[in-house]
Tab-separated table of C-alpha atoms and ligand atoms in Angstrom:
chain	number	residue	atom	x	y	z
A	1	MET	CA	14.227	-14.112	5.580
A	2	LYS	CA	14.175	-10.449	5.587
A	3	VAL	CA	13.418	-9.338	1.975
A	4	THR	CA	15.877	-6.425	0.840
A	5	VAL	CA	16.573	-4.609	-2.581
A	6	ASN	CA	18.993	-7.541	-2.993
A	7	THR	CA	15.889	-9.892	-3.231
A	8	PHE	CA	14.388	-7.867	-5.940
A	9	ALA	CA	17.599	-7.700	-8.011
A	10	ASN	CA	18.039	-11.490	-7.580
A	11	ALA	CA	14.483	-12.325	-8.577
A	12	LYS	CA	14.831	-10.530	-11.674
A	13	ILE	CA	18.109	-12.629	-12.501
A	14	ASN	CA	16.545	-15.738	-11.619
A	15	GLY	CA	13.171	-15.146	-13.419
A	16	GLU	CA	11.011	-15.455	-10.106
A	17	LYS	CA	8.004	-13.439	-9.798
A	18	LEU	CA	7.661	-10.682	-6.983
A	19	THR	CA	4.653	-10.062	-4.906
A	20	MET	CA	3.563	-6.774	-3.450
A	21	LEU	CA	0.202	-5.717	-1.578
A	22	THR	CA	-0.455	-2.537	0.031
A	23	ALA	CA	-1.229	-2.265	3.884
A	24	TYR	CA	-1.958	0.900	6.112
A	25	ASP	CA	-1.983	-0.699	9.547
A	26	TYR	CA	-0.379	-3.204	11.798
A	27	THR	CA	-2.911	-6.005	11.754
A	28	THR	CA	-3.131	-6.133	8.015
A	29	ALA	CA	0.695	-5.833	7.490
A	30	THR	CA	0.909	-8.890	9.763
A	31	LEU	CA	-1.287	-11.072	8.040
A	32	ILE	CA	0.234	-10.333	4.803
A	33	ASP	CA	3.597	-10.834	6.197
A	34	LYS	CA	2.774	-14.006	7.481
A	35	ALA	CA	1.536	-15.055	3.778
A	36	GLY	CA	4.864	-14.558	2.504
A	37	VAL	CA	4.327	-11.477	0.270
A	38	GLU	CA	7.753	-10.063	-0.430
A	39	SER	CA	6.945	-6.435	-0.153
A	40	ILE	CA	4.313	-4.220	1.671
A	41	LEU	CA	3.466	-0.952	-0.002
A	42	VAL	CA	2.303	1.751	2.462
A	43	GLY	CA	0.568	3.480	-0.821
A	44	ASP	CA	-0.759	6.963	-0.817
A	45	SER	CA	-3.865	5.054	-1.795
A	46	LEU	CA	-4.512	5.117	1.913
A	47	GLY	CA	-6.059	8.596	0.888
A	48	ASN	CA	-9.023	6.638	-0.961
A	49	VAL	CA	-8.984	3.415	0.976
A	50	VAL	CA	-8.518	4.603	4.495
A	51	LEU	CA	-9.345	8.407	4.594
A	52	GLY	CA	-12.221	8.169	1.882
A	53	TYR	CA	-10.553	10.997	-0.272
A	54	ASP	CA	-11.627	11.130	-4.060
A	55	ASP	CA	-7.817	11.121	-4.959
A	56	THR	CA	-4.422	10.929	-3.479
A	57	THR	CA	-3.438	14.640	-3.596
A	58	ALA	CA	-4.421	15.650	-0.233
A	59	VAL	CA	-2.555	12.773	1.560
A	60	THR	CA	0.243	14.348	3.790
A	61	MET	CA	3.796	13.423	5.107
A	62	GLU	CA	2.395	12.958	8.459
A	63	ASP	CA	-0.566	10.628	7.356
A	64	MET	CA	2.305	8.524	5.288
A	65	ILE	CA	4.590	8.623	8.489
A	66	HIS	CA	1.749	7.521	10.769
A	67	HIS	CA	0.730	4.309	8.746
A	68	SER	CA	4.284	3.550	7.822
A	69	ARG	CA	5.085	3.157	11.438
A	70	ALA	CA	2.337	0.733	12.184
A	71	VAL	CA	2.894	-1.200	8.978
A	72	ALA	CA	6.585	-1.656	9.858
A	73	LYS	CA	6.003	-3.022	13.218
A	74	GLY	CA	3.872	-5.876	11.445
A	75	ALA	CA	6.070	-6.582	8.572
A	76	LYS	CA	8.812	-8.850	10.041
A	77	ASN	CA	10.052	-10.261	6.778
A	78	ALA	CA	8.440	-8.199	4.096
A	79	LEU	CA	10.092	-4.853	2.633
A	80	VAL	CA	8.161	-1.978	3.543
A	81	VAL	CA	8.121	0.526	0.734
A	82	VAL	CA	6.398	3.910	1.456
A	83	ASP	CA	4.979	6.387	-0.990
A	84	MET	CA	6.276	10.043	-0.898
A	85	PRO	CA	3.054	11.908	-1.153
A	86	PHE	CA	2.015	14.502	-3.574
A	87	MET	CA	4.194	17.709	-3.213
A	88	SER	CA	6.772	15.951	-0.940
A	89	TYR	CA	9.132	15.844	-3.795
A	90	GLN	CA	7.944	17.717	-6.834
A	91	THR	CA	8.932	21.020	-5.078
A	92	SER	CA	12.817	20.549	-5.183
A	93	VAL	CA	15.434	17.961	-5.003
A	94	TYR	CA	16.230	19.103	-1.430
A	95	ASP	CA	12.534	18.443	-0.296
A	96	ALA	CA	12.556	15.137	-1.876
A	97	VAL	CA	15.777	14.119	0.260
A	98	VAL	CA	14.543	15.436	3.459
A	99	ASN	CA	11.230	13.848	3.203
A	100	ALA	CA	12.646	10.485	1.890
A	101	GLY	CA	14.603	10.665	4.904
A	102	ARG	CA	11.670	11.386	7.325
A	103	LEU	CA	9.702	8.233	5.871
A	104	ILE	CA	12.925	6.252	6.643
A	105	LYS	CA	13.700	7.819	10.226
A	106	GLU	CA	10.304	8.545	11.339
A	107	GLY	CA	8.151	6.080	9.451
A	108	ARG	CA	10.708	3.322	9.679
A	109	ALA	CA	10.366	2.441	5.933
A	110	GLY	CA	12.839	0.272	3.928
A	111	ALA	CA	12.435	2.199	0.784
A	112	VAL	CA	10.494	4.991	-0.747
A	113	LYS	CA	8.199	5.128	-3.920
A	114	LEU	CA	7.595	8.128	-5.738
A	115	GLU	CA	5.663	8.938	-9.218
A	116	GLY	CA	7.347	10.322	-12.535
A	117	GLY	CA	10.153	9.702	-15.010
A	118	ILE	CA	12.940	12.003	-16.390
A	119	GLU	CA	11.285	14.951	-14.354
A	120	VAL	CA	12.107	13.225	-11.131
A	121	ALA	CA	15.366	11.258	-12.030
A	122	GLU	CA	17.642	14.068	-10.217
A	123	ALA	CA	15.574	13.402	-7.018
A	124	ILE	CA	15.860	9.763	-7.408
A	125	LYS	CA	19.482	9.956	-7.890
A	126	LYS	CA	20.058	12.185	-4.788
A	127	ILE	CA	17.720	10.037	-2.337
A	128	THR	CA	19.646	6.894	-3.476
A	129	ASP	CA	22.842	8.784	-2.995
A	130	ALA	CA	21.652	9.336	0.543
A	131	GLY	CA	21.300	5.543	0.778
A	132	ILE	CA	17.634	5.301	0.431
A	133	PRO	CA	16.414	2.842	-2.012
A	134	VAL	CA	13.929	4.068	-4.349
A	135	MET	CA	10.913	2.494	-6.300
A	136	ALA	CA	9.960	4.456	-9.325
A	137	HIS	CA	6.231	4.523	-10.572
A	138	LEU	CA	5.242	5.282	-14.304
A	139	GLY	CA	2.089	4.865	-16.540
A	140	LEU	CA	-1.032	6.033	-14.625
A	141	THR	CA	0.383	7.993	-11.795
A	142	PRO	CA	-2.592	8.795	-9.699
A	143	GLN	CA	-0.843	11.990	-8.197
A	144	SER	CA	-1.265	13.503	-11.890
A	145	VAL	CA	-4.776	12.800	-12.061
A	146	ASN	CA	-5.779	16.313	-12.694
A	147	ALA	CA	-3.407	16.660	-15.309
A	148	PHE	CA	-4.243	13.451	-16.812
A	149	GLY	CA	-8.085	14.634	-16.849
A	150	GLY	CA	-8.978	11.334	-15.100
A	151	TYR	CA	-7.690	7.788	-14.340
A	152	LYS	CA	-6.847	6.529	-17.952
A	153	VAL	CA	-4.625	3.731	-19.596
A	154	GLN	CA	-1.311	5.280	-20.437
A	155	GLY	CA	1.013	4.615	-23.331
A	156	LYS	CA	-1.580	3.605	-25.784
A	157	ASP	CA	0.151	5.548	-28.867
A	158	GLU	CA	3.541	5.449	-30.159
A	159	LEU	CA	4.547	8.861	-28.628
A	160	SER	CA	3.575	8.049	-25.026
A	161	ALA	CA	4.657	4.493	-25.446
A	162	ARG	CA	8.283	5.839	-26.451
A	163	LYS	CA	8.120	8.267	-23.569
A	164	LEU	CA	7.177	5.668	-21.087
A	165	ILE	CA	10.301	3.669	-22.259
A	166	ASN	CA	12.483	6.630	-22.052
A	167	ASP	CA	11.042	7.575	-18.564
A	168	ALA	CA	11.834	3.923	-17.286
A	169	ILE	CA	15.244	4.070	-18.591
A	170	ALA	CA	16.003	7.484	-16.891
A	171	VAL	CA	14.810	5.913	-13.514
A	172	GLN	CA	16.993	2.956	-13.581
A	173	LYS	CA	19.837	5.240	-14.715
A	174	ALA	CA	19.087	7.515	-11.759
A	175	GLY	CA	19.416	4.379	-9.363
A	176	ALA	CA	15.835	3.193	-9.009
A	177	PHE	CA	16.000	-0.542	-7.687
A	178	SER	CA	12.564	-1.303	-9.029
A	179	VAL	CA	9.605	0.431	-11.211
A	180	VAL	CA	5.792	0.191	-10.694
A	181	LEU	CA	3.988	0.227	-14.150
A	182	GLU	CA	0.360	1.118	-13.738
A	183	CYS	CA	-2.395	0.799	-16.391
A	184	VAL	CA	-0.377	0.457	-19.276
A	185	PRO	CA	-0.919	-2.081	-22.212
A	186	ALA	CA	0.322	-5.665	-21.422
A	187	GLU	CA	2.608	-5.810	-24.539
A	188	LEU	CA	4.291	-2.333	-23.563
A	189	ALA	CA	4.799	-3.351	-20.124
A	190	LYS	CA	6.571	-6.895	-21.505
A	191	LEU	CA	8.916	-4.507	-23.841
A	192	VAL	CA	9.719	-2.359	-20.790
A	193	THR	CA	10.454	-5.373	-18.719
A	194	GLU	CA	12.788	-6.811	-21.309
A	195	ILE	CA	14.655	-3.362	-21.703
A	196	LEU	CA	15.318	-2.890	-18.089
A	197	ASP	CA	17.737	-4.281	-15.923
A	198	ILE	CA	15.521	-3.669	-12.557
A	199	PRO	CA	12.123	-5.373	-11.803
A	200	THR	CA	8.994	-3.980	-12.850
A	201	ILE	CA	5.978	-4.457	-10.696
A	202	GLY	CA	2.808	-4.242	-12.733
A	203	ILE	CA	-0.587	-3.252	-11.749
A	204	GLY	CA	-3.085	-3.415	-14.815
A	205	ALA	CA	-0.006	-3.976	-16.888
A	206	GLY	CA	-0.332	-7.899	-17.681
A	207	ALA	CA	1.573	-10.998	-16.724
A	208	ASP	CA	5.055	-10.347	-17.979
A	209	CYS	CA	6.052	-7.900	-15.522
A	210	ASP	CA	8.544	-9.257	-12.993
A	211	GLY	CA	6.005	-8.913	-10.213
A	212	GLN	CA	2.617	-7.616	-9.309
A	213	VAL	CA	1.172	-5.141	-6.763
A	214	LEU	CA	-2.470	-4.730	-5.843
A	215	VAL	CA	-4.356	-2.630	-3.242
A	216	PHE	CA	-5.281	-4.962	-0.509
A	217	ALA	CA	-8.865	-3.790	-0.082
A	218	ASP	CA	-9.469	-4.228	-3.828
A	219	MET	CA	-8.153	-7.918	-3.804
A	220	LEU	CA	-10.481	-8.731	-0.822
A	221	GLY	CA	-13.376	-7.136	-2.381
A	222	MET	CA	-13.382	-4.661	0.595
A	223	PHE	CA	-13.414	-1.181	-1.445
A	224	SER	CA	-16.439	-0.716	-3.601
A	225	ASP	CA	-16.075	3.142	-4.266
A	226	TYR	CA	-14.799	2.039	-7.885
A	227	THR	CA	-13.493	-1.309	-9.247
A	228	PRO	CA	-10.515	-1.209	-11.539
A	229	LYS	CA	-10.484	-3.987	-14.223
A	230	PHE	CA	-7.225	-5.515	-13.049
A	231	ALA	CA	-8.433	-5.632	-9.247
A	232	LYS	CA	-9.210	-9.519	-9.135
A	233	HIS	CA	-11.049	-10.444	-6.017
A	234	PHE	CA	-9.110	-13.281	-4.395
A	235	GLY	CA	-11.641	-13.287	-1.501
A	236	GLU	CA	-14.996	-11.476	-0.728
A	237	ILE	CA	-14.074	-10.204	2.695
A	238	GLY	CA	-16.032	-7.157	2.365
A	239	LYS	CA	-19.537	-9.180	2.145
A	240	ALA	CA	-18.047	-11.411	5.282
A	241	MET	CA	-17.543	-8.324	7.281
A	242	THR	CA	-20.794	-6.810	6.561
A	243	ASN	CA	-22.378	-10.099	7.160
A	244	ALA	CA	-20.640	-10.364	10.707
A	245	PHE	CA	-21.459	-6.716	11.604
A	246	SER	CA	-25.269	-7.328	11.050
A	247	ASP	CA	-24.960	-10.693	12.784
A	248	TYR	CA	-23.634	-8.696	15.750
A	249	VAL	CA	-26.543	-6.105	15.574
A	250	ASN	CA	-29.009	-8.903	15.468
A	251	GLU	CA	-27.471	-10.933	18.180
A	252	THR	CA	-27.014	-8.038	20.534
A	253	LYS	CA	-30.570	-6.747	19.979
A	254	SER	CA	-32.055	-10.084	20.674
A	255	GLY	CA	-29.786	-10.675	23.795
A	256	ALA	CA	-28.078	-13.876	22.135
A	257	PHE	CA	-24.815	-11.896	22.381
A	258	PRO	CA	-22.915	-12.077	24.899
A	259	ALA	CA	-23.592	-15.605	25.890
A	260	LEU	CA	-22.176	-17.239	29.065
A	261	GLU	CA	-18.742	-18.071	27.660
A	262	HIS	CA	-18.300	-14.384	26.866
A	263	THR	CA	-18.664	-13.373	30.448
A	264	TYR	CA	-16.380	-13.249	33.637
A	265	LYS	CA	-17.549	-14.823	37.245
A	266	ILE	CA	-17.740	-13.306	40.542
A	267	ASP	CA	-18.028	-15.540	43.690
A	268	SER	CA	-21.923	-15.352	44.593
A	269	ALA	CA	-21.307	-14.606	48.295
A	270	VAL	CA	-19.880	-11.311	47.170
A	271	ILE	CA	-22.796	-10.650	44.953
A	272	ASN	CA	-25.222	-11.700	47.766
A	273	THR	CA	-23.476	-9.180	50.144
A	274	LEU	CA	-23.516	-6.431	47.883
A	275	LYS	CA	-27.362	-6.991	46.880
A	276	GLU	CA	-28.134	-7.041	50.581
A	277	GLU	CA	-26.524	-3.481	50.954
A	278	PHE	CA	-27.456	-1.921	47.894
A	279	CYS	CA	-30.751	-3.398	46.877
A	280	ASN	CA	-32.873	-3.851	50.108
A	281	ASP	CA	-35.369	-1.168	50.523
B	1	KIV	O1	-0.753	4.020	-3.703
B	1	KIV	C1	-0.801	2.802	-3.988
B	1	KIV	O2	-1.400	2.219	-3.661
B	1	KIV	C2	-0.017	2.572	-5.272
B	1	KIV	C3	-0.252	1.423	-6.053
B	1	KIV	C4	-1.552	1.464	-6.661
B	1	KIV	C5	1.040	0.834	-6.763
B	1	KIV	O3	0.694	3.412	-5.642
């Protein structure tokens, strides 16, 4: 069954947990979709995971559209949510609507995600008014890493916790269908989840959110530049890949690969004729 924003709304009403994973390509999206994950996020974490950047601020609209198209092809049922990259919506509400539209038209996204609270509420309203579902993102918002002075847990004191609650209420009021809570204390995420009518999707925000999201390369043990505390390894695919790559090197160098079963046949009469013509001195 195709997952839509209604699936998200119903899950909140029925107390069913939602699942979301990132993907940046067709093959991974196909595998995630087959596993029954409700939503695939084409996160701007592709800057770190795929492009090897230090942070997400260099990711462009063209990057997001390119990867979104590939993921959309693989996601038969999952709702594809695509990140609006840094400076594609902060500059003006007009830019926000135009760029959200590009992710739908060119990237084939089902919804967009953007970071921020009260300061982006007007953009969220205008994008949703244009018929584009918006997922909000609060707490540790990686596009603001330079303003935060690093990747830190957010909402630990009363002032910042109060701001997070007010931001969550503002994005819901603006029309967001869901909100990601990243790196916030579990008790605060639980409180926000109780206050809001829209589902909260946690990452480093405890078990009481309405759903969870993880970066696929983190949860498979494939990305080792840094390992956040919340990134449980559900597999050790990184190690399995390195082992397979080195088996390939060893077998190729030793001549064990390719074996007979990996090769194609030709009639020996044809080969003999060719040998006579080309190999006789
Ligand atoms: O870009 C991303 O992958 C994200 C998740 C960490 C929520 O925004």
